[in-house]
Tab-separated table of C-alpha atoms in Angstrom:
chain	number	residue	atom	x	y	z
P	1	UNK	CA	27.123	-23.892	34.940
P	2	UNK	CA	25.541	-21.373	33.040
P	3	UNK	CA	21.262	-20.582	33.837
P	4	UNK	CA	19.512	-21.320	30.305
P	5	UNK	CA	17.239	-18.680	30.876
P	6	UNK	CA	20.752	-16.286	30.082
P	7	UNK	CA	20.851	-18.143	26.338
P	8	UNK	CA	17.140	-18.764	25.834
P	9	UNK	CA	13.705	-17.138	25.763
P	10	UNK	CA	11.625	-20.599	27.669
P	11	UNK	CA	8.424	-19.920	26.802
P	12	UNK	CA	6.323	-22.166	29.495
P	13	UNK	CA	2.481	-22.726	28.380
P	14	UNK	CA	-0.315	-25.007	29.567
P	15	UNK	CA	-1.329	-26.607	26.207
P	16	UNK	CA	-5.049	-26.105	27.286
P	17	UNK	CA	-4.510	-22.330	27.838
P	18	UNK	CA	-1.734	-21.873	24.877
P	19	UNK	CA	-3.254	-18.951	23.731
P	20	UNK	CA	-3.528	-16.830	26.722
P	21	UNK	CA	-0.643	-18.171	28.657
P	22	UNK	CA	1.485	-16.979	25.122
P	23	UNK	CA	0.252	-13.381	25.483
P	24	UNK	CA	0.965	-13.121	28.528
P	25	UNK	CA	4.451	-14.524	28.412
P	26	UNK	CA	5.264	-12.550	25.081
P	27	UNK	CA	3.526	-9.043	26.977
P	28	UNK	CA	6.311	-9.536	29.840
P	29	UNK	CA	9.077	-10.107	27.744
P	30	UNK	CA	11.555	-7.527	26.980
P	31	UNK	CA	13.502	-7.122	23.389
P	32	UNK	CA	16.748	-8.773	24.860
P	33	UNK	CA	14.454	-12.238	26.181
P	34	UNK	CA	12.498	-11.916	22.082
P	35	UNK	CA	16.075	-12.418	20.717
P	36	UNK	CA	17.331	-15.545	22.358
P	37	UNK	CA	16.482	-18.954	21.100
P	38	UNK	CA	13.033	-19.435	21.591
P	39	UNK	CA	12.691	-22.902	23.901
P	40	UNK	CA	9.005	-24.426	24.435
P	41	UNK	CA	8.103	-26.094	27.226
P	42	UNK	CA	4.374	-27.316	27.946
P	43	UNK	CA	3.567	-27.682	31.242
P	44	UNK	CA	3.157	-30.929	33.163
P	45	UNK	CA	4.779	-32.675	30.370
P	46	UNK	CA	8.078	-34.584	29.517
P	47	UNK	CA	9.978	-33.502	27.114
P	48	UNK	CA	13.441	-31.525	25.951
P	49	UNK	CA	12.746	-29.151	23.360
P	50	UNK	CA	15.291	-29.416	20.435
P	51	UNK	CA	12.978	-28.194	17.866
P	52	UNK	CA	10.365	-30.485	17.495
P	53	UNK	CA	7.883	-28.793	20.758
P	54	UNK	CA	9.094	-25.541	19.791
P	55	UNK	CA	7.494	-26.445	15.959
P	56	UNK	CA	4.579	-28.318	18.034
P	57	UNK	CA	3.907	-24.698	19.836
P	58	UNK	CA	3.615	-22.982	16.730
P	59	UNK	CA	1.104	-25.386	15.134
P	60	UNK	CA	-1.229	-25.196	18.001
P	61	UNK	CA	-1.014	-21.675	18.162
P	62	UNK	CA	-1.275	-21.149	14.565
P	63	UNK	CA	-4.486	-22.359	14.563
P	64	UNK	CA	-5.692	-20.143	17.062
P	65	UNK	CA	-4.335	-16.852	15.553
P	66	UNK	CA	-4.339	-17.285	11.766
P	67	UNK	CA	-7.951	-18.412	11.417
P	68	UNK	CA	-10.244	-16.472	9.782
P	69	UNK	CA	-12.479	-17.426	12.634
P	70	UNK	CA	-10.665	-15.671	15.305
P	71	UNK	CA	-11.903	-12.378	14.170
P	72	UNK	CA	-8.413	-10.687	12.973
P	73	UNK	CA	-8.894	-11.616	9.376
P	74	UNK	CA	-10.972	-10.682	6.745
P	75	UNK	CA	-13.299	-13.667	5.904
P	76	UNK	CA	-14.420	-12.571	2.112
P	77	UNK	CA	-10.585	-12.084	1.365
P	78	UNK	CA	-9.707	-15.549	2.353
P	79	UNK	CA	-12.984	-16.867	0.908
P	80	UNK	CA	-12.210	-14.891	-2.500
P	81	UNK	CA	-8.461	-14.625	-2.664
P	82	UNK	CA	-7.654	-17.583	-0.333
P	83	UNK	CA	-5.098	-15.615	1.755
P	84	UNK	CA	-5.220	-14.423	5.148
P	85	UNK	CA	-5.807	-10.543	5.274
P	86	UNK	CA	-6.366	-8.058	8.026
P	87	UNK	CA	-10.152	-7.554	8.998
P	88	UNK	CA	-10.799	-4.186	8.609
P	89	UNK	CA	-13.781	-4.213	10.376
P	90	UNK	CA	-12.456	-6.218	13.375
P	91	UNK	CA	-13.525	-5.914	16.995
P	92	UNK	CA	-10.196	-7.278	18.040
P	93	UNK	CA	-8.124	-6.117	20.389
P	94	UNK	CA	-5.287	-4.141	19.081
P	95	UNK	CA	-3.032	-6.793	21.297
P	96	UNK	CA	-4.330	-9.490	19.348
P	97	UNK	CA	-2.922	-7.730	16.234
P	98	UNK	CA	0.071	-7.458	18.225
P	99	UNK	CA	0.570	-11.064	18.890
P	100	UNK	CA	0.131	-12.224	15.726
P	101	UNK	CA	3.417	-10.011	14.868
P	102	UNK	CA	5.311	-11.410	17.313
P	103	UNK	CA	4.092	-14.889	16.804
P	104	UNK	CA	5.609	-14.046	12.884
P	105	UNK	CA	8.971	-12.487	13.881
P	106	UNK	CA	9.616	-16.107	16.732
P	107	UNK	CA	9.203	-17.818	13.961
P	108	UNK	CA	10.866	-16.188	11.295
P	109	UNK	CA	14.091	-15.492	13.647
P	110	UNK	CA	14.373	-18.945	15.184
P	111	UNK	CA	13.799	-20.086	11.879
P	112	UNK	CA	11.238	-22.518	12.161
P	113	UNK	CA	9.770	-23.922	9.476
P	114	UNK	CA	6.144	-25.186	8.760
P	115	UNK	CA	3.827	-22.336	9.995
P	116	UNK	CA	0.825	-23.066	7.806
P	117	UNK	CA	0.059	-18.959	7.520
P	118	UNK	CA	-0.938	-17.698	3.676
P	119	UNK	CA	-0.443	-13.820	3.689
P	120	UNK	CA	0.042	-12.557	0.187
P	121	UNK	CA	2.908	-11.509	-0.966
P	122	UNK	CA	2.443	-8.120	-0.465
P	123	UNK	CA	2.137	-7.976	3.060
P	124	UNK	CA	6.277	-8.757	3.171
P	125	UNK	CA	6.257	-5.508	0.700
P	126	UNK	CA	4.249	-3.668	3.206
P	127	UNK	CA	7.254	-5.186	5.490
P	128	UNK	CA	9.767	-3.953	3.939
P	129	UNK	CA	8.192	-0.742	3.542
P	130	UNK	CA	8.474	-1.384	-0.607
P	131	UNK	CA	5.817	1.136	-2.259
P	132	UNK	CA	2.691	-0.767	-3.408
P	133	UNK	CA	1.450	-0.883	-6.556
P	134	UNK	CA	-2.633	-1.714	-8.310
P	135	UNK	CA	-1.409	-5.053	-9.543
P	136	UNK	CA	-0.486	-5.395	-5.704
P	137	UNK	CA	-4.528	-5.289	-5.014
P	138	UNK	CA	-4.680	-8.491	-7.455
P	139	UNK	CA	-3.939	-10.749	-4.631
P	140	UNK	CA	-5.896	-9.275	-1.468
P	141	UNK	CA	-9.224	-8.072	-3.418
P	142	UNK	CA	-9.357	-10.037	-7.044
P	143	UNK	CA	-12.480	-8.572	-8.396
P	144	UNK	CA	-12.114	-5.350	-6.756
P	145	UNK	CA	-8.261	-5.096	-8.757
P	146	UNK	CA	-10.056	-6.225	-12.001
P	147	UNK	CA	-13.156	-3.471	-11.600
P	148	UNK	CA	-10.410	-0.756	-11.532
P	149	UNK	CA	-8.278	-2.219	-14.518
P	150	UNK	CA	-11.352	-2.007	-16.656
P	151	UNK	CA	-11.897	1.594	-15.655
P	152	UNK	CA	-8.481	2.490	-16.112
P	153	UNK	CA	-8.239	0.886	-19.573
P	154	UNK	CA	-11.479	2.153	-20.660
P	155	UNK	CA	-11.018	4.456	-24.114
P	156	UNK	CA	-14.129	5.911	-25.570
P	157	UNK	CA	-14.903	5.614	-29.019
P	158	UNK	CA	-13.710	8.385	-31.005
P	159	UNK	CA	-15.730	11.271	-32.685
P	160	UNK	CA	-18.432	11.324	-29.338
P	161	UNK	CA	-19.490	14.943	-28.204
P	162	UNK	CA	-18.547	16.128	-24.398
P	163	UNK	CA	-22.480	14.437	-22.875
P	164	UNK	CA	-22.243	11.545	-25.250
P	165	UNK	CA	-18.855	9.877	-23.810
P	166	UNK	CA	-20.592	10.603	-19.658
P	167	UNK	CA	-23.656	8.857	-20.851
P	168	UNK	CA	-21.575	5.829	-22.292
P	169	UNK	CA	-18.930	6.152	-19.749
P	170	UNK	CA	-21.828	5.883	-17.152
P	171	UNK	CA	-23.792	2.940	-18.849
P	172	UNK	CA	-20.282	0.953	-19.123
P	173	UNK	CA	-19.728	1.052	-15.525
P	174	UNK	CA	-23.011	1.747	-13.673
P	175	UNK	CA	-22.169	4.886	-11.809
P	176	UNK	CA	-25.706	5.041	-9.653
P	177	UNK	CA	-24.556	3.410	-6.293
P	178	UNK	CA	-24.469	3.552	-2.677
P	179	UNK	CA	-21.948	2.272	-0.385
P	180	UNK	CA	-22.346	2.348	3.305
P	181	UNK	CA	-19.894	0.707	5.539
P	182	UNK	CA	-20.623	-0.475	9.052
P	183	UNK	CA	-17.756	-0.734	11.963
């Protein structure tokens, strides 16, 4: 008789506490236990998991980490570009940032389908360590993306002195600002 815990990582959570009984689970765990089969089991309930608590797990906890309401996300990105992007700005715990890794990779190496997460494509290019591109900035910040293609495709018109194309250049795009930015 062999002891499961040798072939599987059992991940054992209180369904009440998912969140905080996953982090502390996935903290302890070493690289070896992230690489076994990942088996769910909630506590003080019946069950065998073959898949189906294991998906259950992910949807509960899915909608405590990928919300834009849980602070880790940036809530004009998903408002504008209707993705899930990393909050800049956040007051998060780095561990929270953590999780949500982890959380990716389980489900992505015990293949389990379903996890209702929408990161743009280019945070798998950011992954894979592929170089990003502007047309890349398309999907996180839209309008921002489309400001900088109109600067970059501006052409002045021809035959307009040295002062001329500033002035023009600066009444196209409305130079005069301020930004400040709060963290």
């Amino acid at each position: 008789h062999i002891d499961p815990a040798l072939l599987f990582f059992i991940l054992k959570v209180h369904r009440d506490r998912i969140l905080e009984d996953t982090t502390a689970a996935l903290q302890k765990a070493t690289p070896e236990d992230l690489r076994r089969q990942l088996k769910v089991v909630f506590e003080g309930e019946q069950g065998v998991d073959e898949g189906g608590l294991a998906r259950e797990f992910f949807r509960l906890l899915s909608a405590h980490v990928f919300t834009v309401d849980g602070g880790l996300f940036d809530p004009l990105v998903a408002q504008n570009a209707r993705v899930l992007w990393f909050n800049s700005a956040s007051v998060r715990e780095s561990t929270e940032f953590w999780l949500a890794g982890v959380i990716l990779g389980l489900v992505v190496y015990n293949n389990m389908p379903g996890l209702d997460v929408r990161f743009p494509p280019v945070v798998f290019k950011k992954i894979k360590n592929e170089q990003l591109v502007l047309e890349d900035l398309r999907q996180v910040h839209p309008e921002t993306y489309l400001s900088l293609r109109s600067l970059l495709s501006w052409e002045p018109e021809e035959d307009l002195m040295a002062d001329e194309l500033n002035s023009v250049f600066e009444n196209t795009f409305c130079l005069d600002f301020v930004v400040t930015y709060e963290m």
